[in-house]
Amino acid sequence: HTEDELSRSSHGNPGKSLVNGIKTNPASNSPKSSLPVPMGPPVYVDLAYIPNHCSGKNTDPEFFKRVRASYYVVSGNDAANGEPSRAVLDALLEGKSQWGENLQVTLIPTHDTEVTREWYQQTHEKQQELNIMVLASSSTVVMQDESFPACKIEF
């Protein structure tokens, strides 16, 4: 379908809208709704930021099956809100195990959290099997009165 065809097909259905070219009912849209995901080839990118601070609200194994990155950035640092989510980190393992190719993947956590440390230790063997490397930052950025760990990424 072209964009014009998709646009026209939604005009005859008031109360319906298009999400990724699929007719939906706006009242039923929720982050974890069971909308069908359009099939297509995976997308290969150099760098992907795991959505929503690596919260389990929006990211599942399907994300990692479809968005294949050389580098994934994990920025969550709020344990009270489940960020980063252990389920999302496990989803990376599950999604990558279905790639069918052993491309190198680097996970870049922007914060050293208990969740990422435990996940790293408990799944280290699986990470090696899947060719996943987790960067630990030994660099520090100092800005005015603040300092924080940082990673340098080179392509």
Short mmCIF file of N, CA and C in Angstrom, two decimals:
data_model
loop_
_atom_site.label_atom_id
_atom_site.label_comp_id
_atom_site.label_asym_id
_atom_site.label_seq_id
_atom_site.Cartn_x
_atom_site.Cartn_y
_atom_site.Cartn_z
N HIS A 1 0.83 -1.19 0.00
CA HIS A 1 0.00 0.00 0.00
C HIS A 1 0.87 1.25 0.00
N THR A 2 0.41 2.26 -0.75
CA THR A 2 1.09 3.54 -0.69
C THR A 2 0.54 4.33 0.47
N GLU A 3 1.22 5.40 0.83
CA GLU A 3 0.72 6.22 1.94
C GLU A 3 -0.66 6.79 1.61
N ASP A 4 -0.88 7.17 0.32
CA ASP A 4 -2.19 7.70 -0.06
C ASP A 4 -3.28 6.66 0.12
N GLU A 5 -3.01 5.40 -0.27
CA GLU A 5 -4.00 4.35 -0.11
C GLU A 5 -4.31 4.11 1.35
N LEU A 6 -3.26 4.09 2.18
CA LEU A 6 -3.47 3.87 3.61
C LEU A 6 -4.25 5.02 4.22
N SER A 7 -3.95 6.23 3.80
CA SER A 7 -4.65 7.40 4.32
C SER A 7 -6.13 7.36 3.94
N ARG A 8 -6.39 7.05 2.66
CA ARG A 8 -7.78 6.98 2.21
C ARG A 8 -8.54 5.88 2.91
N SER A 9 -7.89 4.74 3.19
CA SER A 9 -8.60 3.62 3.80
C SER A 9 -9.03 3.94 5.22
N SER A 10 -8.42 4.93 5.85
CA SER A 10 -8.82 5.26 7.23
C SER A 10 -9.91 6.32 7.28
N HIS A 11 -10.15 7.03 6.14
CA HIS A 11 -11.16 8.09 6.15
C HIS A 11 -12.57 7.54 6.30
N GLY A 12 -12.84 6.33 5.78
CA GLY A 12 -14.19 5.78 5.84
C GLY A 12 -14.53 5.18 7.20
N ASN A 13 -13.62 5.18 8.13
CA ASN A 13 -13.84 4.59 9.44
C ASN A 13 -13.60 5.61 10.54
N PRO A 14 -14.59 6.44 10.86
CA PRO A 14 -14.38 7.39 11.94
C PRO A 14 -14.11 6.64 13.24
N GLY A 15 -13.24 7.21 14.06
CA GLY A 15 -12.90 6.56 15.33
C GLY A 15 -11.77 5.56 15.18
N LYS A 16 -11.31 5.33 13.96
CA LYS A 16 -10.19 4.42 13.72
C LYS A 16 -9.02 5.27 13.25
N SER A 17 -7.83 4.81 13.51
CA SER A 17 -6.64 5.51 13.04
C SER A 17 -5.64 4.48 12.54
N LEU A 18 -4.53 4.95 11.98
CA LEU A 18 -3.51 4.06 11.48
C LEU A 18 -2.30 4.12 12.40
N VAL A 19 -1.78 2.96 12.76
CA VAL A 19 -0.53 2.86 13.50
C VAL A 19 0.35 1.95 12.68
N ASN A 20 1.45 2.50 12.15
CA ASN A 20 2.33 1.73 11.27
C ASN A 20 1.56 1.09 10.13
N GLY A 21 0.57 1.81 9.59
CA GLY A 21 -0.19 1.30 8.46
C GLY A 21 -1.27 0.31 8.81
N ILE A 22 -1.55 0.12 10.11
CA ILE A 22 -2.57 -0.84 10.54
C ILE A 22 -3.70 -0.07 11.18
N LYS A 23 -4.94 -0.39 10.77
CA LYS A 23 -6.10 0.27 11.37
C LYS A 23 -6.23 -0.16 12.82
N THR A 24 -6.42 0.82 13.68
CA THR A 24 -6.58 0.53 15.11
C THR A 24 -7.69 1.37 15.68
N ASN A 25 -8.15 0.97 16.82
CA ASN A 25 -9.13 1.74 17.56
C ASN A 25 -8.37 2.52 18.63
N PRO A 26 -8.37 3.87 18.57
CA PRO A 26 -7.58 4.65 19.52
C PRO A 26 -7.89 4.32 20.97
N ALA A 27 -9.10 3.92 21.29
CA ALA A 27 -9.44 3.62 22.68
C ALA A 27 -8.71 2.39 23.18
N SER A 28 -8.28 1.52 22.26
CA SER A 28 -7.61 0.30 22.70
C SER A 28 -6.09 0.41 22.64
N ASN A 29 -5.57 1.57 22.21
CA ASN A 29 -4.13 1.72 22.13
C ASN A 29 -3.52 1.82 23.51
N SER A 30 -2.63 0.92 23.81
CA SER A 30 -1.87 0.97 25.05
C SER A 30 -0.47 0.49 24.74
N PRO A 31 0.52 0.80 25.58
CA PRO A 31 1.89 0.40 25.26
C PRO A 31 2.04 -1.09 25.02
N LYS A 32 1.30 -1.92 25.71
CA LYS A 32 1.45 -3.37 25.58
C LYS A 32 0.23 -3.99 24.90
N SER A 33 -0.47 -3.22 24.04
CA SER A 33 -1.64 -3.78 23.38
C SER A 33 -1.20 -4.89 22.43
N SER A 34 -2.14 -5.70 22.01
CA SER A 34 -1.80 -6.83 21.16
C SER A 34 -1.99 -6.49 19.69
N LEU A 35 -1.58 -5.31 19.28
CA LEU A 35 -1.67 -4.93 17.88
C LEU A 35 -0.72 -5.80 17.07
N PRO A 36 -1.16 -6.24 15.90
CA PRO A 36 -0.25 -7.02 15.07
C PRO A 36 0.89 -6.12 14.59
N VAL A 37 2.09 -6.66 14.60
CA VAL A 37 3.25 -5.91 14.13
C VAL A 37 3.47 -6.28 12.68
N PRO A 38 3.55 -5.27 11.80
CA PRO A 38 3.77 -5.59 10.39
C PRO A 38 5.07 -6.37 10.22
N MET A 39 5.02 -7.42 9.44
CA MET A 39 6.21 -8.22 9.21
C MET A 39 7.09 -7.51 8.20
N GLY A 40 8.35 -7.77 8.29
CA GLY A 40 9.31 -7.19 7.36
C GLY A 40 10.70 -7.63 7.77
N PRO A 41 11.66 -7.27 6.96
CA PRO A 41 13.03 -7.66 7.29
C PRO A 41 13.52 -6.88 8.51
N PRO A 42 14.51 -7.41 9.21
CA PRO A 42 15.06 -6.68 10.33
C PRO A 42 15.78 -5.42 9.85
N VAL A 43 15.92 -4.46 10.75
CA VAL A 43 16.62 -3.22 10.47
C VAL A 43 17.98 -3.29 11.13
N TYR A 44 19.04 -3.03 10.37
CA TYR A 44 20.40 -3.04 10.90
C TYR A 44 20.87 -1.61 11.09
N VAL A 45 21.34 -1.30 12.29
CA VAL A 45 21.84 0.04 12.61
C VAL A 45 23.15 -0.10 13.38
N ASP A 46 23.93 0.97 13.37
CA ASP A 46 25.16 0.97 14.15
C ASP A 46 24.86 1.10 15.65
N LEU A 47 23.98 2.04 15.98
CA LEU A 47 23.73 2.35 17.38
C LEU A 47 22.23 2.47 17.63
N ALA A 48 21.75 1.81 18.68
CA ALA A 48 20.33 1.92 19.06
C ALA A 48 20.26 2.21 20.55
N TYR A 49 19.43 3.17 20.89
CA TYR A 49 19.16 3.52 22.28
C TYR A 49 17.95 2.69 22.71
N ILE A 50 18.11 1.87 23.76
CA ILE A 50 16.99 1.05 24.21
C ILE A 50 15.93 1.99 24.77
N PRO A 51 14.72 1.94 24.22
CA PRO A 51 13.67 2.91 24.57
C PRO A 51 13.33 2.97 26.06
N ASN A 52 12.89 4.15 26.47
CA ASN A 52 12.30 4.38 27.79
C ASN A 52 13.22 3.98 28.94
N HIS A 53 14.49 4.33 28.82
CA HIS A 53 15.48 4.07 29.87
C HIS A 53 15.57 2.59 30.22
N CYS A 54 15.41 1.74 29.20
CA CYS A 54 15.48 0.28 29.37
C CYS A 54 14.38 -0.23 30.29
N SER A 55 13.23 0.41 30.21
CA SER A 55 12.07 -0.03 30.98
C SER A 55 11.36 -1.13 30.19
N GLY A 56 10.77 -2.08 30.90
CA GLY A 56 10.05 -3.16 30.25
C GLY A 56 8.72 -2.76 29.66
N LYS A 57 8.35 -1.49 29.76
CA LYS A 57 7.05 -1.04 29.27
C LYS A 57 6.94 -1.10 27.75
N ASN A 58 8.04 -0.89 27.04
CA ASN A 58 7.97 -0.77 25.59
C ASN A 58 8.93 -1.69 24.84
N THR A 59 9.77 -2.43 25.52
CA THR A 59 10.78 -3.21 24.84
C THR A 59 10.66 -4.68 25.23
N ASP A 60 10.66 -5.53 24.21
CA ASP A 60 10.54 -6.97 24.43
C ASP A 60 11.46 -7.67 23.43
N PRO A 61 11.48 -9.01 23.41
CA PRO A 61 12.36 -9.71 22.47
C PRO A 61 12.13 -9.32 21.01
N GLU A 62 10.90 -8.97 20.66
CA GLU A 62 10.60 -8.58 19.28
C GLU A 62 11.41 -7.36 18.86
N PHE A 63 11.62 -6.41 19.78
CA PHE A 63 12.45 -5.23 19.48
C PHE A 63 13.83 -5.67 19.03
N PHE A 64 14.43 -6.60 19.78
CA PHE A 64 15.79 -7.03 19.46
C PHE A 64 15.85 -7.96 18.25
N LYS A 65 14.75 -8.61 17.91
CA LYS A 65 14.71 -9.40 16.68
C LYS A 65 14.67 -8.48 15.48
N ARG A 66 13.97 -7.36 15.61
CA ARG A 66 13.74 -6.47 14.47
C ARG A 66 14.76 -5.35 14.36
N VAL A 67 15.28 -4.84 15.50
CA VAL A 67 16.26 -3.76 15.49
C VAL A 67 17.61 -4.37 15.88
N ARG A 68 18.44 -4.62 14.88
CA ARG A 68 19.72 -5.29 15.10
C ARG A 68 20.83 -4.26 15.04
N ALA A 69 21.41 -4.00 16.20
CA ALA A 69 22.41 -2.94 16.32
C ALA A 69 23.77 -3.51 16.69
N SER A 70 24.79 -2.82 16.26
CA SER A 70 26.15 -3.16 16.70
C SER A 70 26.34 -2.74 18.15
N TYR A 71 25.67 -1.63 18.52
CA TYR A 71 25.75 -1.09 19.88
C TYR A 71 24.35 -0.76 20.38
N TYR A 72 24.04 -1.19 21.60
CA TYR A 72 22.79 -0.82 22.27
C TYR A 72 23.16 -0.02 23.52
N VAL A 73 22.53 1.13 23.69
CA VAL A 73 22.77 1.96 24.86
C VAL A 73 21.66 1.73 25.88
N VAL A 74 22.05 1.44 27.12
CA VAL A 74 21.12 1.23 28.24
C VAL A 74 21.33 2.38 29.20
N SER A 75 20.32 3.23 29.38
CA SER A 75 20.53 4.43 30.21
C SER A 75 19.79 4.40 31.53
N GLY A 76 19.07 3.36 31.84
CA GLY A 76 18.27 3.34 33.06
C GLY A 76 19.08 3.41 34.33
N ASN A 77 18.59 4.19 35.29
CA ASN A 77 19.25 4.31 36.59
C ASN A 77 18.21 4.62 37.66
N ASP A 78 17.05 3.96 37.59
CA ASP A 78 15.99 4.21 38.55
C ASP A 78 15.36 2.88 38.96
N ALA A 79 15.96 2.25 39.95
CA ALA A 79 15.49 0.92 40.38
C ALA A 79 14.03 0.93 40.82
N ALA A 80 13.58 2.02 41.41
CA ALA A 80 12.19 2.10 41.88
C ALA A 80 11.20 1.99 40.72
N ASN A 81 11.58 2.43 39.53
CA ASN A 81 10.72 2.35 38.36
C ASN A 81 11.11 1.20 37.43
N GLY A 82 11.96 0.31 37.91
CA GLY A 82 12.35 -0.83 37.09
C GLY A 82 13.25 -0.47 35.93
N GLU A 83 14.10 0.52 36.10
CA GLU A 83 14.99 0.97 35.04
C GLU A 83 16.43 0.88 35.51
N PRO A 84 17.26 0.09 34.88
CA PRO A 84 16.96 -0.75 33.74
C PRO A 84 16.21 -2.01 34.17
N SER A 85 15.50 -2.58 33.23
CA SER A 85 14.68 -3.76 33.49
C SER A 85 15.47 -5.02 33.18
N ARG A 86 15.49 -5.93 34.11
CA ARG A 86 16.15 -7.23 33.88
C ARG A 86 15.46 -7.94 32.71
N ALA A 87 14.15 -7.80 32.61
CA ALA A 87 13.40 -8.45 31.52
C ALA A 87 13.87 -7.96 30.15
N VAL A 88 14.20 -6.67 30.05
CA VAL A 88 14.67 -6.13 28.77
C VAL A 88 16.06 -6.67 28.45
N LEU A 89 16.92 -6.75 29.46
CA LEU A 89 18.25 -7.31 29.23
C LEU A 89 18.15 -8.78 28.81
N ASP A 90 17.25 -9.52 29.43
CA ASP A 90 17.01 -10.91 29.03
C ASP A 90 16.42 -10.97 27.62
N ALA A 91 15.59 -10.00 27.27
CA ALA A 91 15.00 -9.94 25.92
C ALA A 91 16.09 -9.77 24.86
N LEU A 92 17.14 -9.03 25.20
CA LEU A 92 18.27 -8.90 24.27
C LEU A 92 18.86 -10.27 23.97
N LEU A 93 19.06 -11.07 25.00
CA LEU A 93 19.60 -12.42 24.80
C LEU A 93 18.66 -13.27 23.95
N GLU A 94 17.38 -13.22 24.26
CA GLU A 94 16.40 -14.01 23.52
C GLU A 94 16.30 -13.55 22.07
N GLY A 95 16.21 -12.24 21.88
CA GLY A 95 16.09 -11.71 20.52
C GLY A 95 17.32 -12.01 19.68
N LYS A 96 18.50 -11.78 20.24
CA LYS A 96 19.74 -12.01 19.48
C LYS A 96 19.94 -13.48 19.17
N SER A 97 19.47 -14.36 20.04
CA SER A 97 19.63 -15.80 19.79
C SER A 97 18.87 -16.25 18.55
N GLN A 98 17.96 -15.43 18.06
CA GLN A 98 17.16 -15.77 16.88
C GLN A 98 17.63 -15.04 15.62
N TRP A 99 18.75 -14.35 15.69
CA TRP A 99 19.24 -13.63 14.51
C TRP A 99 19.69 -14.57 13.40
N GLY A 100 20.23 -15.73 13.76
CA GLY A 100 20.73 -16.64 12.74
C GLY A 100 22.10 -16.25 12.21
N GLU A 101 22.69 -15.23 12.76
CA GLU A 101 24.04 -14.80 12.40
C GLU A 101 24.73 -14.31 13.66
N ASN A 102 26.02 -14.52 13.75
CA ASN A 102 26.74 -14.24 14.99
C ASN A 102 27.47 -12.90 14.93
N LEU A 103 26.74 -11.83 14.69
CA LEU A 103 27.33 -10.51 14.65
C LEU A 103 27.70 -10.05 16.05
N GLN A 104 28.81 -9.31 16.16
CA GLN A 104 29.24 -8.76 17.44
C GLN A 104 28.26 -7.67 17.88
N VAL A 105 27.84 -7.72 19.13
CA VAL A 105 26.98 -6.70 19.71
C VAL A 105 27.64 -6.19 20.98
N THR A 106 27.63 -4.88 21.15
CA THR A 106 28.18 -4.27 22.36
C THR A 106 27.06 -3.57 23.10
N LEU A 107 26.91 -3.90 24.37
CA LEU A 107 25.91 -3.27 25.23
C LEU A 107 26.63 -2.19 26.05
N ILE A 108 26.09 -0.98 26.03
CA ILE A 108 26.72 0.14 26.71
C ILE A 108 25.81 0.67 27.80
N PRO A 109 25.99 0.22 29.04
CA PRO A 109 25.21 0.80 30.14
C PRO A 109 25.81 2.15 30.52
N THR A 110 24.95 3.15 30.65
CA THR A 110 25.46 4.47 31.02
C THR A 110 25.58 4.64 32.52
N HIS A 111 25.03 3.68 33.27
CA HIS A 111 25.14 3.71 34.73
C HIS A 111 25.49 2.30 35.22
N ASP A 112 26.25 2.25 36.27
CA ASP A 112 26.58 0.98 36.91
C ASP A 112 25.50 0.70 37.94
N THR A 113 24.59 -0.24 37.62
CA THR A 113 23.49 -0.53 38.52
C THR A 113 23.57 -1.97 38.99
N GLU A 114 22.89 -2.26 40.08
CA GLU A 114 22.85 -3.62 40.60
C GLU A 114 22.22 -4.57 39.59
N VAL A 115 21.18 -4.11 38.92
CA VAL A 115 20.49 -4.95 37.92
C VAL A 115 21.45 -5.35 36.80
N THR A 116 22.18 -4.38 36.25
CA THR A 116 23.09 -4.71 35.14
C THR A 116 24.25 -5.58 35.63
N ARG A 117 24.75 -5.33 36.81
CA ARG A 117 25.85 -6.17 37.34
C ARG A 117 25.39 -7.61 37.54
N GLU A 118 24.22 -7.79 38.17
CA GLU A 118 23.71 -9.15 38.39
C GLU A 118 23.43 -9.85 37.06
N TRP A 119 22.81 -9.15 36.14
CA TRP A 119 22.51 -9.73 34.83
C TRP A 119 23.80 -10.14 34.14
N TYR A 120 24.81 -9.27 34.18
CA TYR A 120 26.09 -9.56 33.55
C TYR A 120 26.70 -10.83 34.13
N GLN A 121 26.74 -10.92 35.44
CA GLN A 121 27.34 -12.08 36.10
C GLN A 121 26.55 -13.37 35.84
N GLN A 122 25.24 -13.30 35.92
CA GLN A 122 24.39 -14.49 35.79
C GLN A 122 24.27 -14.99 34.35
N THR A 123 24.49 -14.12 33.37
CA THR A 123 24.29 -14.52 31.98
C THR A 123 25.58 -14.42 31.16
N HIS A 124 26.71 -14.30 31.83
CA HIS A 124 27.98 -14.07 31.12
C HIS A 124 28.27 -15.15 30.08
N GLU A 125 28.02 -16.41 30.42
CA GLU A 125 28.27 -17.50 29.48
C GLU A 125 27.40 -17.35 28.23
N LYS A 126 26.14 -17.03 28.41
CA LYS A 126 25.21 -16.84 27.29
C LYS A 126 25.64 -15.63 26.44
N GLN A 127 26.11 -14.57 27.10
CA GLN A 127 26.60 -13.40 26.37
C GLN A 127 27.76 -13.79 25.45
N GLN A 128 28.68 -14.57 25.98
CA GLN A 128 29.82 -15.00 25.17
C GLN A 128 29.37 -15.86 24.00
N GLU A 129 28.45 -16.76 24.25
CA GLU A 129 27.91 -17.64 23.20
C GLU A 129 27.27 -16.82 22.08
N LEU A 130 26.59 -15.73 22.45
CA LEU A 130 25.89 -14.90 21.47
C LEU A 130 26.74 -13.75 20.93
N ASN A 131 28.01 -13.68 21.34
CA ASN A 131 28.93 -12.64 20.88
C ASN A 131 28.47 -11.24 21.32
N ILE A 132 28.06 -11.15 22.59
CA ILE A 132 27.64 -9.88 23.18
C ILE A 132 28.70 -9.44 24.19
N MET A 133 29.19 -8.23 24.01
CA MET A 133 30.17 -7.67 24.94
C MET A 133 29.51 -6.53 25.71
N VAL A 134 29.72 -6.49 27.00
CA VAL A 134 29.18 -5.41 27.82
C VAL A 134 30.34 -4.50 28.19
N LEU A 135 30.21 -3.23 27.82
CA LEU A 135 31.26 -2.26 28.13
C LEU A 135 31.16 -1.80 29.58
N ALA A 136 32.27 -1.78 30.22
CA ALA A 136 32.35 -1.17 31.54
C ALA A 136 33.18 0.09 31.35
N SER A 137 32.68 1.19 31.81
CA SER A 137 33.37 2.44 31.58
C SER A 137 34.45 2.67 32.63
N SER A 138 35.62 3.00 32.14
CA SER A 138 36.69 3.41 33.05
C SER A 138 37.01 4.88 32.85
N SER A 139 36.21 5.53 32.02
CA SER A 139 36.39 6.96 31.76
C SER A 139 35.43 7.77 32.62
N THR A 140 35.85 8.97 32.96
CA THR A 140 35.00 9.86 33.74
C THR A 140 34.96 11.22 33.05
N VAL A 141 33.78 11.77 32.93
CA VAL A 141 33.60 13.12 32.40
C VAL A 141 33.43 14.04 33.59
N VAL A 142 34.19 15.13 33.60
CA VAL A 142 34.09 16.11 34.68
C VAL A 142 33.59 17.40 34.08
N MET A 143 32.44 17.88 34.60
CA MET A 143 31.85 19.13 34.13
C MET A 143 31.52 19.98 35.34
N GLN A 144 32.13 21.11 35.43
CA GLN A 144 31.92 22.03 36.54
C GLN A 144 31.98 21.26 37.86
N ASP A 145 30.88 21.17 38.60
CA ASP A 145 30.89 20.51 39.90
C ASP A 145 30.41 19.06 39.84
N GLU A 146 30.27 18.53 38.64
CA GLU A 146 29.70 17.20 38.47
C GLU A 146 30.68 16.30 37.71
N SER A 147 30.73 15.04 38.11
CA SER A 147 31.50 14.07 37.34
C SER A 147 30.68 12.78 37.23
N PHE A 148 30.86 12.07 36.12
CA PHE A 148 30.09 10.86 35.90
C PHE A 148 30.86 9.96 34.94
N PRO A 149 30.61 8.63 35.00
CA PRO A 149 31.28 7.70 34.09
C PRO A 149 30.77 7.89 32.66
N ALA A 150 31.63 7.59 31.70
CA ALA A 150 31.26 7.75 30.29
C ALA A 150 31.94 6.69 29.44
N CYS A 151 31.37 6.44 28.29
CA CYS A 151 31.96 5.52 27.33
C CYS A 151 32.21 6.27 26.04
N LYS A 152 33.32 5.94 25.38
CA LYS A 152 33.62 6.51 24.09
C LYS A 152 33.33 5.45 23.05
N ILE A 153 32.57 5.81 22.04
CA ILE A 153 32.19 4.88 20.98
C ILE A 153 32.87 5.32 19.69
N GLU A 154 33.58 4.40 19.06
CA GLU A 154 34.22 4.71 17.78
C GLU A 154 33.65 3.80 16.70
N PHE A 155 33.37 4.38 15.53
CA PHE A 155 32.85 3.60 14.41
C PHE A 155 33.86 3.62 13.29
#
